[in-house]
Coordinates of C-alpha atoms and ligand atoms in Angstrom, one line a residue:
Chain A
X1066 CA -13.4 6.0 32.4
X1067 CA -13.3 2.1 31.6
X1068 CA -12.9 2.2 28.0
X1069 CA -9.6 4.1 28.3
X1070 CA -7.9 1.4 30.2
X1071 CA -6.9 -0.5 27.3
X1072 CA -4.7 1.3 24.7
X1073 CA -6.5 2.1 21.6
X1074 CA -3.9 0.3 19.5
X1075 CA -4.7 -3.0 21.0
X1076 CA -8.3 -2.4 20.5
X1077 CA -7.6 -1.7 17.0
X1078 CA -5.4 -4.8 16.7
X1079 CA -8.2 -6.8 18.2
X1080 CA -10.9 -5.5 16.0
X1081 CA -8.7 -5.8 12.9
X1082 CA -8.3 -9.4 13.5
X1083 CA -11.9 -9.9 14.1
X1084 CA -12.9 -8.4 10.7
X1085 CA -10.2 -10.1 9.0
X1086 CA -11.6 -13.7 10.0
X1087 CA -14.9 -12.7 8.7
X1088 CA -13.4 -11.2 5.4
X1089 CA -10.8 -14.2 4.8
X1090 CA -13.4 -17.2 5.2
X1091 CA -16.0 -14.9 3.5
X1092 CA -18.7 -15.7 6.3
X1093 CA -21.1 -13.3 8.3
X1094 CA -20.8 -12.7 11.9
X1095 CA -24.0 -14.9 12.3
X1096 CA -22.4 -17.9 10.4
X1097 CA -19.3 -17.5 12.2
X1098 CA -21.1 -17.6 15.4
X1099 CA -23.3 -20.8 14.3
X1100 CA -20.0 -22.2 13.1
X1101 CA -18.6 -21.9 16.4
X1102 CA -21.3 -23.2 18.2
X1103 CA -21.6 -26.2 16.1
X1104 CA -17.8 -26.8 16.7
X1105 CA -18.2 -26.6 20.5
X1106 CA -21.3 -29.1 20.1
X1107 CA -19.4 -31.7 18.2
X1108 CA -16.2 -31.3 20.3
X1109 CA -18.4 -31.6 23.6
X1110 CA -19.3 -35.0 22.7
X1111 CA -15.8 -36.1 23.3
X1112 CA -13.8 -33.6 25.5
X1113 CA -14.7 -30.8 27.9
X1114 CA -14.2 -27.8 26.1
X1115 CA -14.2 -24.4 28.0
X1116 CA -16.6 -22.4 25.7
X1117 CA -15.7 -19.1 27.3
X1118 CA -12.1 -19.2 26.2
X1119 CA -12.3 -20.3 22.7
X1120 CA -10.3 -18.3 20.0
X1121 CA -10.5 -18.5 16.3
X1122 CA -8.2 -16.9 13.9
X1123 CA -8.0 -17.1 10.2
X1124 CA -4.2 -17.0 9.3
X1125 CA -2.3 -16.4 5.9
X1126 CA 0.8 -18.9 5.9
X1127 CA 3.1 -19.2 2.9
X1128 CA 1.0 -21.0 0.5
X1129 CA -2.5 -21.3 2.3
X1130 CA -4.8 -19.6 4.3
X1131 CA -5.8 -21.4 7.6
X1132 CA -8.6 -21.2 10.1
X1133 CA -6.8 -21.8 13.4
X1134 CA -9.0 -22.5 16.3
X1135 CA -8.2 -23.0 20.0
X1136 CA -10.5 -24.8 22.0
X1137 CA -8.9 -24.9 25.8
X1138 CA -10.2 -27.9 27.8
X1139 CA -12.0 -27.0 30.9
X1140 CA -10.0 -27.0 34.1
X1141 CA -6.8 -27.4 32.5
X1142 CA -4.1 -24.7 32.5
Chain H
X1015 CA 16.0 -4.3 -21.9
X1016 CA 13.4 -6.4 -20.2
X1017 CA 12.0 -4.1 -17.6
X1018 CA 10.0 -4.9 -14.4
X1019 CA 6.6 -3.5 -13.7
X1020 CA 5.4 -2.6 -10.4
X1021 CA 1.9 -1.6 -9.4
X1022 CA 1.2 0.7 -6.5
X1023 CA -2.1 -0.1 -5.0
X1024 CA -4.2 -0.1 -1.9
X1025 CA -7.7 -0.8 -1.9
X1026 CA -8.7 2.2 0.5
X1027 CA -8.4 5.6 -1.0
X1028 CA -6.1 8.4 0.1
X1029 CA -3.6 6.2 1.9
X1030 CA -0.6 7.5 -0.2
X1031 CA -0.5 5.5 -3.5
X1032 CA 0.1 8.6 -5.7
X1033 CA 2.7 10.1 -3.5
X1034 CA 4.6 6.5 -3.2
X1035 CA 4.3 6.0 -6.8
X1036 CA 5.9 9.6 -7.6
X1037 CA 8.5 9.1 -5.1
X1038 CA 9.5 5.6 -5.9
X1039 CA 9.7 6.5 -9.6
X1040 CA 11.8 9.4 -8.9
X1041 CA 14.3 7.6 -6.6
X1042 CA 14.5 4.9 -9.0
X1043 CA 15.5 7.4 -11.6
X1044 CA 17.8 9.2 -9.2
X1045 CA 19.6 5.9 -9.2
X1046 CA 20.2 5.8 -12.9
X1047 CA 17.1 3.7 -14.1
X1048 CA 15.1 4.5 -17.0
X1049 CA 11.4 4.7 -15.4
X1050 CA 8.1 5.4 -16.9
X1051 CA 5.2 6.2 -14.4
X1052 CA 1.9 5.3 -15.5
X1053 CA -1.1 7.1 -14.1
X1054 CA -3.8 4.5 -14.1
X1055 CA -6.4 6.4 -12.4
X1056 CA -8.4 7.5 -15.5
X1057 CA -10.8 10.3 -14.7
X1058 CA -9.0 11.3 -11.5
X1059 CA -5.7 12.1 -12.8
X1060 CA -3.2 13.5 -10.1
X1061 CA 0.4 11.8 -10.6
X1062 CA 1.1 14.7 -13.2
X1063 CA 0.6 17.5 -10.3
X1064 CA 2.4 15.6 -7.7
X1065 CA 5.1 15.2 -10.4
X1066 CA 4.9 19.0 -11.4
X1067 CA 4.4 18.0 -15.0
X1068 CA 0.7 19.3 -15.3
X1069 CA 1.5 21.7 -17.8
X1070 CA 3.3 19.6 -20.3
X1071 CA 0.5 17.3 -21.2
X1072 CA -0.8 16.9 -24.6
X1073 CA -1.9 13.5 -25.1
X1074 CA -2.8 10.8 -22.5
X1075 CA -3.0 7.1 -22.0
X1076 CA -6.4 6.8 -23.7
X1077 CA -5.1 8.8 -26.8
X1078 CA -2.5 6.0 -27.0
X1079 CA -4.8 3.0 -26.9
X1080 CA -7.0 4.7 -29.2
X1081 CA -4.3 5.3 -31.6
X1082 CA -4.7 9.0 -31.6
X1083 CA -0.9 9.3 -30.9
X1084 CA 2.3 7.2 -30.7
X1085 CA 3.3 5.9 -27.3
X1086 CA 6.4 8.4 -27.3
X1087 CA 4.2 11.3 -28.1
X1088 CA 2.2 10.9 -24.9
X1089 CA 5.2 10.1 -22.5
X1090 CA 6.3 13.2 -20.7
X1091 CA 10.0 13.6 -19.8
X1092 CA 10.6 14.6 -16.4
X1093 CA 12.1 18.0 -15.5
X1094 CA 14.9 16.7 -13.3
X1095 CA 15.9 13.1 -14.7
X1096 CA 16.3 12.4 -18.1
X1097 CA 15.7 8.7 -17.6
X1098 CA 12.1 9.5 -16.2
X1099 CA 8.9 9.7 -18.0
X1100 CA 5.0 10.2 -17.3
X1101 CA 2.4 8.6 -19.1
X1102 CA -0.7 10.5 -17.9
X1103 CA -4.3 9.4 -17.3
X1104 CA -7.0 10.9 -19.2
X1105 CA -9.0 13.4 -17.0
X1106 CA -12.2 13.4 -19.1
X1107 CA -12.8 9.6 -19.6
X1108 CA -13.8 7.0 -17.4
X1109 CA -12.0 3.6 -16.2
X1110 CA -13.7 1.6 -19.1
X1111 CA -11.8 3.5 -21.7
X1112 CA -8.8 1.1 -21.3
X1113 CA -9.0 -2.7 -21.0
X1114 CA -6.5 -4.9 -19.0
X1115 CA -5.6 -6.4 -22.3
X1116 CA -4.7 -2.8 -23.8
X1117 CA -3.0 -2.1 -20.7
X1118 CA -0.8 -5.3 -21.0
X1119 CA 0.2 -4.6 -24.6
X1120 CA 0.9 -1.0 -23.7
X1121 CA 3.3 -2.2 -20.9
X1122 CA 4.9 -4.9 -22.9
X1123 CA 6.0 -2.3 -25.5
X1124 CA 7.3 0.0 -22.7
X1125 CA 9.4 -2.8 -21.2
X1126 CA 11.6 -2.7 -24.1
X1127 CA 13.4 0.3 -23.3
X1128 CA 12.6 1.0 -19.6
X1129 CA 14.1 -0.7 -16.6
X1130 CA 11.0 0.0 -14.4
X1131 CA 7.5 0.7 -15.2
X1132 CA 5.6 2.1 -12.1
X1133 CA 1.7 2.1 -12.1
X1134 CA -0.3 4.1 -10.0
X1135 CA -3.5 2.4 -9.3
X1136 CA -6.8 4.1 -8.4
X1137 CA -8.5 3.1 -5.3
X1138 CA -11.2 0.4 -5.2
X1139 CA -11.3 -3.1 -6.7
X1140 CA -13.3 -2.7 -9.9
X1141 CA -12.2 -2.2 -13.3
X1142 CA -9.5 0.8 -12.7
X1143 CA -7.7 -1.5 -10.2
X1144 CA -8.0 -4.5 -12.8
X1145 CA -6.2 -2.3 -15.5
X1146 CA -3.5 -1.1 -13.3
X1147 CA -2.6 -4.7 -12.0
X1148 CA -2.8 -6.2 -15.6
X1149 CA 0.8 -5.9 -16.9
X1150 CA 2.4 -6.1 -13.4
X1151 CA 5.2 -8.3 -12.5
X1152 CA 5.2 -7.3 -8.8
X1153 CA 2.6 -5.2 -6.5
X1154 CA 3.3 -3.1 -3.8
X1155 CA 0.5 -2.3 -1.5
X1156 CA 0.2 0.9 0.4
X1157 CA -1.5 1.3 3.7
X1158 CA -1.7 3.5 6.6
X1159 CA -1.8 2.2 10.4
X1160 CA -5.6 2.2 10.6
X1161 CA -8.1 -0.6 10.8
X1162 CA -9.8 0.0 7.4
X1163 CA -6.7 0.7 5.5
X1164 CA -5.1 -2.5 6.7
X1165 CA -8.5 -4.4 6.3
X1166 CA -8.6 -3.1 2.6
X1167 CA -4.8 -4.2 2.1
X1168 CA -5.8 -7.6 3.0
X1169 CA -8.8 -7.8 0.6
X1170 CA -6.2 -6.6 -2.1
X1171 CA -3.9 -9.5 -1.1
X1172 CA -6.3 -12.0 -1.9
X1173 CA -7.4 -10.5 -5.0
X1174 CA -3.8 -10.2 -6.3
X1175 CA -3.1 -13.9 -5.4
X1176 CA -6.3 -14.6 -7.4
X1177 CA -4.8 -12.8 -10.4
X1178 CA -1.3 -14.8 -10.0
X1179 CA 0.5 -11.6 -8.5
X1180 CA 2.1 -13.7 -5.6
X1181 CA 4.3 -12.2 -2.8
X1182 CA 2.9 -8.6 -2.6
X1183 CA 4.9 -6.4 -0.4
X1184 CA 3.7 -3.6 1.7
X1185 CA 4.6 0.2 2.6
X1186 CA 3.3 1.4 5.8
X1187 CA 2.8 5.1 5.4
X1188 CA 2.0 8.0 7.7
X1189 CA 3.5 6.2 10.8
X1190 CA 3.7 8.5 13.8
X1191 CA 6.4 7.3 16.3
X1192 CA 5.0 9.4 19.3
X1193 CA 1.6 7.8 18.8
X1194 CA 2.9 4.4 18.5
X1195 CA 5.0 4.9 21.6
X1196 CA 1.9 5.9 23.6
X1197 CA -0.3 3.1 22.4
X1198 CA -2.4 4.9 20.2
X1199 CA -1.4 3.7 16.9
X1200 CA -0.8 0.0 15.6
X1201 CA 2.9 -0.8 15.3
X1202 CA 4.7 -2.2 12.3
X1203 CA 5.2 -5.7 13.7
X1204 CA 1.4 -6.0 14.6
X1205 CA 0.5 -5.1 10.9
X1206 CA 3.0 -7.3 9.2
X1207 CA 2.1 -10.2 11.6
X1208 CA -1.6 -9.6 10.8
X1209 CA -1.1 -9.3 7.1
X1210 CA 1.5 -12.0 6.8
X1211 CA 3.4 -10.0 3.9
X1212 CA 6.9 -8.8 3.5
X1213 CA 7.4 -5.2 4.4
X1214 CA 9.4 -3.0 1.7
X1215 CA 9.4 0.3 3.5
X1216 CA 7.9 2.4 6.1
X1217 CA 7.1 6.3 5.6
X1218 CA 6.8 8.5 8.4
X1219 CA 4.0 11.1 8.7
X1220 CA 5.7 14.3 7.4
X1221 CA 4.4 17.9 6.8
X1222 CA 7.2 18.0 4.1
X1223 CA 5.1 15.9 1.9
X1224 CA 2.6 18.4 1.7
X1225 CA 4.8 21.2 1.0
X1226 CA 6.5 19.1 -1.6
X1227 CA 3.3 18.3 -3.2
X1228 CA 2.5 22.1 -3.4
X1229 CA 5.6 22.7 -5.3
X1230 CA 5.4 19.6 -7.6
X1231 CA 8.8 18.3 -6.4
X1232 CA 8.5 14.8 -5.1
X1233 CA 10.0 14.7 -1.6
X1234 CA 12.5 12.0 -2.8
X1235 CA 14.4 14.8 -4.2
X1236 CA 14.9 16.3 -0.7
X1237 CA 18.0 15.0 1.1
X1238 CA 16.9 16.3 4.6
X1239 CA 13.5 14.9 4.6
X1240 CA 12.8 11.7 6.8
X1241 CA 10.1 10.5 4.1
X1242 CA 12.4 11.5 1.5
X1243 CA 15.0 9.1 2.8
X1244 CA 12.2 6.6 3.3
X1245 CA 11.4 6.6 -0.4
X1246 CA 14.9 6.5 -1.6
X1247 CA 15.4 3.3 0.8
X1248 CA 12.4 1.8 -0.8
X1249 CA 13.8 2.1 -4.4
X1250 CA 17.0 0.8 -3.4
X1251 CA 15.2 -2.5 -2.0
X1252 CA 13.4 -2.6 -5.3
X1253 CA 16.7 -2.7 -6.8
X1254 CA 17.4 -5.7 -4.9
X1255 CA 19.5 -4.1 -2.0
X1256 CA 19.1 -5.5 1.5
X1257 CA 18.7 -2.4 3.8
X1258 CA 17.6 -2.2 7.1
X1259 CA 14.3 -0.4 8.0
X1260 CA 14.5 3.1 9.1
X1261 CA 14.5 3.8 12.9
X1262 CA 11.4 5.5 13.7
X1263 CA 12.2 8.3 15.8
X1264 CA 9.8 10.6 18.0
X1265 CA 10.6 14.2 17.3
X1266 CA 13.4 15.1 19.7
X1267 CA 12.9 18.0 22.5
X1268 CA 15.4 20.1 20.2
X1269 CA 13.2 19.7 17.1
X1270 CA 10.0 20.1 19.0
X1271 CA 11.2 23.2 20.5
X1272 CA 12.6 24.4 17.2
X1273 CA 9.1 23.9 15.6
X1274 CA 7.6 25.6 18.3
X1275 CA 9.7 28.7 18.0
X1276 CA 9.4 28.7 14.2
X1277 CA 12.9 27.7 13.5
X1278 CA 12.0 24.6 11.3
Ligands
ATP822 N1 3.6 10.1 4.8 C1 2.7 11.2 4.7 N2 2.8 12.4 5.2 C2 2.0 13.3 5.5 N3 1.0 13.5 4.3 C3 0.9 12.5 3.3 C4 1.9 11.2 3.6 N4 1.3 10.4 2.5 C5 0.4 10.8 1.9 N5 0.0 12.3 2.4 C6 -1.1 13.0 2.0 O1 -2.2 12.3 1.9 C7 -3.0 12.7 0.8 C8 -3.4 11.6 -0.1 O2 -2.3 10.9 -0.7 P1 -2.1 10.5 -2.0 O3 -3.0 11.3 -3.1 O4 -1.0 10.1 -2.5 O5 -3.2 9.1 -1.9 P2 -3.9 8.0 -3.0 O6 -3.8 6.7 -2.3 O7 -3.1 8.1 -4.1 O8 -5.2 8.6 -2.9 P3 -6.3 8.1 -4.2 O9 -6.8 7.0 -3.8 O10 -7.4 9.3 -4.0 O11 -5.6 8.0 -5.4 C9 -2.3 13.8 0.2 O12 -2.6 15.0 0.4 C10 -0.7 13.6 0.6 O13 0.2 14.6 0.5
MG823 MG1 -3.9 8.6 -6.2

């Protein structure tokens, strides 16, 4: 079975991180997607981002909550 | 005396707030502290049965705020420790019977002669939760290693901070080392990293908790129970001691064998 390849703990961690991004920024999944698309659009004017590999996370740090986004460049390593 | 008030809360229901409140209160008293447990779950009173004090209740917290009795009359003395008291919730009233302001006043009064006041919060984020955190100096969030519980804990962290209760700490309850090991339960580090708050203790899944709840004797009283040890450690950390976290052990072959043949 394909879905069993990955340990359920990793699946849980990923799903949890995903819902927390939404909870913490108080955006719906649709709004998140829209924000992501717009960010890609703006960034693409200047750099070649690999839209397949974008990661967004909302992290709680000592005295603030931050949206941390990772936009890898195409063809870079 | 200027006691400290600790609220035990969670967001999600059934994750172990009442169990944790009873055991932390008991373990704090064990170390010689004067402690008052407050059951803030009005309408769903439970801390009394977990403590084994249900048949001593005459007055409750709503009687106190409505001036039907004095505070001391509603405080039930524990069977085991002189310095341990329980202020029970009302069972036939609802959460709006007490306001956050009244709660704060009540706690201010208790602080005069208690070292610690431990408030057992109801589940949810409504009025009952707001009452429970009203007089608190410190918050401990209980969660289990499940997505829904951790998600709700995260929500609570945000709400606590908005109310000025900074730096809450977390208890991760019902951890099973065997499941973590085989990759079927989120590990402690994962959850702490995601929640980004301080860990104050881990409590293993322990059948002994059910047995001790049946008897109305908090497991912290049991020297041999893992979960009892975990709660005693949490109490010492609350008192300011710097203790290492308990090692999670899988059931050894011997203990599994003993269980199998009914020896333990
Ligand atoms: N570490 C544990 N191992 C085994 N059982 C546990 C453990 N912790 C809690 N339980 C059991 O889980 C159940 C729920 O616990 P408890 O009543 O303390 O949760 P709660 O958060 O106070 O619930 P509520 O939100 O309804 O107030 C109880 O039956 C309790 O005995
Ligand atoms: Mg409870």
